[in-house]
CSV table of C-alpha atoms and ligand atoms in Angstrom, one decimal:
chain,number,residue,atom,x,y,z
J,1,MET,CA,65.2,78.5,115.0
J,2,GLU,CA,62.0,79.4,113.2
J,3,ARG,CA,62.3,81.7,110.1
J,4,THR,CA,59.8,83.7,108.1
J,5,PHE,CA,59.8,85.4,104.7
J,6,LEU,CA,58.8,89.1,104.7
J,7,MET,CA,58.7,91.4,101.6
J,8,ILE,CA,58.2,95.1,101.7
J,9,LYS,CA,56.0,95.6,98.6
J,10,PRO,CA,56.4,98.4,96.0
J,11,ASP,CA,54.1,100.8,97.9
J,12,GLY,CA,56.2,100.5,101.1
J,13,VAL,CA,59.4,101.2,99.2
J,14,GLN,CA,57.9,104.1,97.2
J,15,ARG,CA,56.3,105.7,100.3
J,16,GLY,CA,59.7,105.7,102.1
J,17,LEU,CA,58.6,103.2,104.8
J,18,VAL,CA,61.4,100.7,104.5
J,19,GLY,CA,63.2,101.9,107.7
J,20,GLU,CA,59.9,102.2,109.7
J,21,ILE,CA,58.9,98.7,108.7
J,22,ILE,CA,62.3,97.0,109.4
J,23,LYS,CA,62.5,98.9,112.7
J,24,ARG,CA,59.4,97.1,114.0
J,25,PHE,CA,60.9,93.6,113.6
J,26,GLU,CA,64.3,94.7,114.8
J,27,ALA,CA,62.9,96.3,117.9
J,28,LYS,CA,60.8,93.3,118.7
J,29,GLY,CA,63.9,91.2,118.9
J,30,PHE,CA,63.9,89.2,115.7
J,31,THR,CA,67.1,88.5,113.9
J,32,LEU,CA,67.6,89.5,110.3
J,33,VAL,CA,69.3,86.7,108.4
J,34,GLY,CA,68.7,87.7,104.7
J,35,LEU,CA,67.9,91.0,102.9
J,36,LYS,CA,67.9,92.2,99.3
J,37,PHE,CA,66.5,95.1,97.4
J,38,MET,CA,65.4,93.9,94.0
J,39,ALA,CA,63.1,94.1,91.1
J,40,VAL,CA,60.7,91.1,90.9
J,41,SER,CA,60.3,89.2,87.7
J,42,LYS,CA,56.8,88.2,86.5
J,43,GLU,CA,57.8,84.5,86.9
J,44,LEU,CA,58.8,85.0,90.6
J,45,ALA,CA,55.7,87.0,91.3
J,46,GLU,CA,53.5,84.3,89.8
J,47,GLN,CA,55.3,81.6,91.7
J,48,HIS,CA,55.1,83.5,95.0
J,49,TYR,CA,51.4,84.1,94.6
J,50,ASP,CA,50.6,80.7,92.9
J,51,VAL,CA,48.0,79.9,95.6
J,52,HIS,CA,45.9,82.8,94.4
J,53,LYS,CA,46.2,82.2,90.6
J,54,GLU,CA,42.5,81.5,90.1
J,55,ARG,CA,41.5,84.7,92.1
J,56,PRO,CA,40.2,87.7,90.2
J,57,PHE,CA,42.8,90.0,91.7
J,58,PHE,CA,45.8,87.7,90.7
J,59,GLN,CA,46.8,89.6,87.5
J,60,GLY,CA,46.6,93.0,89.2
J,61,LEU,CA,48.6,91.6,92.1
J,62,VAL,CA,51.4,90.3,89.8
J,63,GLU,CA,51.4,93.7,88.0
J,64,PHE,CA,51.7,95.6,91.2
J,65,ILE,CA,54.5,93.4,92.7
J,66,THR,CA,56.5,93.7,89.5
J,67,SER,CA,55.9,97.5,89.0
J,68,SER,CA,58.6,98.8,91.3
J,69,PRO,CA,61.4,97.4,93.6
J,70,VAL,CA,60.7,95.4,96.8
J,71,VAL,CA,62.8,94.5,99.9
J,72,ALA,CA,62.9,90.8,100.4
J,73,MET,CA,63.9,89.6,103.9
J,74,VAL,CA,64.2,86.5,106.1
J,75,TRP,CA,63.8,87.0,109.8
J,76,GLU,CA,64.5,84.5,112.6
J,77,GLY,CA,63.2,84.0,116.1
J,78,GLU,CA,60.9,82.2,118.5
J,79,GLY,CA,57.4,82.1,116.9
J,80,VAL,CA,58.4,84.6,114.2
J,81,VAL,CA,55.9,83.4,111.6
J,82,ALA,CA,52.8,84.1,113.7
J,83,SER,CA,54.3,87.1,115.4
J,84,ALA,CA,55.3,88.8,112.2
J,85,ARG,CA,51.7,88.3,110.9
J,86,LYS,CA,50.4,90.0,114.0
J,87,ILE,CA,52.8,92.9,113.6
J,88,ILE,CA,51.7,93.2,109.9
J,89,GLY,CA,48.0,93.1,110.6
J,90,ALA,CA,44.9,92.1,108.7
J,91,THR,CA,45.0,91.7,104.9
J,92,ASN,CA,42.7,94.7,104.4
J,93,PRO,CA,44.3,97.7,106.0
J,94,LEU,CA,40.9,99.1,106.8
J,95,ASN,CA,40.3,96.1,109.1
J,96,ALA,CA,43.8,96.1,110.5
J,97,GLU,CA,44.2,97.2,114.1
J,98,PRO,CA,46.0,100.4,114.9
J,99,GLY,CA,49.6,99.5,116.0
J,100,THR,CA,50.0,97.0,113.1
J,101,LEU,CA,51.9,98.1,110.0
J,102,ARG,CA,48.9,97.8,107.7
J,103,GLY,CA,46.6,99.4,110.4
J,104,ASP,CA,49.0,102.4,110.8
J,105,TYR,CA,50.1,102.9,107.2
J,106,GLY,CA,47.6,101.3,104.8
J,107,MET,CA,44.3,102.3,103.1
J,108,ASP,CA,43.6,99.6,100.5
J,109,VAL,CA,43.9,95.8,100.2
J,110,GLY,CA,45.8,96.2,97.0
J,111,ARG,CA,48.3,98.5,98.7
J,112,ASN,CA,49.0,96.7,102.0
J,113,LEU,CA,52.7,97.4,102.2
J,114,ILE,CA,54.2,94.1,103.2
J,115,HIS,CA,53.9,90.4,102.8
J,116,GLY,CA,54.5,87.8,105.5
J,117,SER,CA,54.4,84.0,105.3
J,118,ASP,CA,51.2,82.6,106.8
J,119,ALA,CA,52.6,79.3,108.2
J,120,ILE,CA,55.9,77.6,108.9
J,121,GLU,CA,55.6,75.4,105.8
J,122,THR,CA,54.7,78.4,103.6
J,123,ALA,CA,57.8,80.2,105.1
J,124,GLN,CA,60.1,77.4,104.1
J,125,ARG,CA,58.7,77.4,100.5
J,126,GLU,CA,58.9,81.1,100.2
J,127,ILE,CA,62.4,81.4,101.6
J,128,ALA,CA,63.6,78.8,99.2
J,129,LEU,CA,61.9,80.6,96.3
J,130,TRP,CA,63.4,84.0,97.1
J,131,PHE,CA,66.8,83.2,98.6
J,132,THR,CA,69.7,80.9,97.9
J,133,ASP,CA,71.4,79.2,100.9
J,134,SER,CA,74.5,81.4,100.4
J,135,GLU,CA,72.3,84.6,100.7
J,136,LEU,CA,71.2,83.6,104.2
J,137,VAL,CA,73.6,84.4,107.1
J,138,ASN,CA,73.9,82.4,110.2
J,139,TRP,CA,75.1,84.7,113.0
J,140,GLY,CA,74.8,85.2,116.7
J,141,PRO,CA,73.4,88.6,117.9
J,142,THR,CA,75.1,89.5,121.2
J,143,GLN,CA,71.8,90.6,122.6
J,144,LYS,CA,70.3,87.1,122.6
J,145,PRO,CA,70.8,86.4,126.3
J,146,TRP,CA,68.9,89.7,126.9
J,147,LEU,CA,66.0,88.6,124.7
J,148,TYR,CA,65.6,85.0,125.7
J,149,GLU,CA,65.9,83.5,129.2
K,201,DAT,P1,48.0,88.3,103.1
K,201,DAT,O1,48.9,89.1,102.3
K,201,DAT,O2,47.5,89.0,104.3
K,201,DAT,O3,48.5,86.9,103.4
K,201,DAT,P2,46.3,86.9,101.1
K,201,DAT,O4,47.4,85.8,101.1
K,201,DAT,O5,44.9,86.5,101.3
K,201,DAT,O6,46.7,88.0,102.2
K,201,DAT,O7,46.4,87.7,99.7
K,201,DAT,C1,47.7,88.0,99.1
K,201,DAT,C2,47.6,89.4,98.6
K,201,DAT,O8,46.7,89.6,97.6
K,201,DAT,C3,47.2,90.5,99.7
K,201,DAT,O9,48.2,90.9,100.5
K,201,DAT,C4,46.6,91.6,98.8
K,201,DAT,C5,46.0,90.8,97.6
K,201,DAT,N1,44.6,90.6,97.8
K,201,DAT,C6,44.0,89.7,98.6
K,201,DAT,N2,42.7,89.8,98.6
K,201,DAT,C7,42.4,90.8,97.7
K,201,DAT,C8,41.2,91.4,97.2
K,201,DAT,N3,40.0,91.0,97.6
K,201,DAT,N4,41.4,92.4,96.3
K,201,DAT,C9,42.6,92.8,95.9
K,201,DAT,N5,43.7,92.3,96.3
K,201,DAT,C10,43.7,91.3,97.2
K,202,MG,MG1,49.0,85.3,102.2
């Protein structure tokens, strides 16, 4: 089953939106398979955002992600990578549709609440970067027959 990596950023945690954000993915029907509340090291932040290392906002982004704790998660389900990106909304919250997390709760591209992997291969890389195998739980939610035909 497809998996994605989601991370509630420091602004989401500081603003008390952890429950609200998790609720969206849970209510949709995705399965939580990994979750940890953690401080992010500079090394991890730099590796996570490696693709952006030449961009002018890179240093500020690393400083932001390491400034306060985050909630790192792995979620599983049919089409979860693309679906989670839709639930999250556009990178700039001012362009994000109402009903998306960034559209409903965000104001600034540098404070956009949550990260979600942008492709299946990216998700695999990010899951391996943030979680060990033993931190991921394989389990069978009893509601599965009520979510999938
Ligand atoms: P996304 O998080 O939607 O995948 P991205 O991968 O293009 O967006 O960028 C990663 C993060 O970097 C993004 O969530 C916020 C920050 N960022 C992107 N573009 C930015 C910009 N122009 N100014 C400041 N921060 C930016
Ligand atoms: Mg991205």
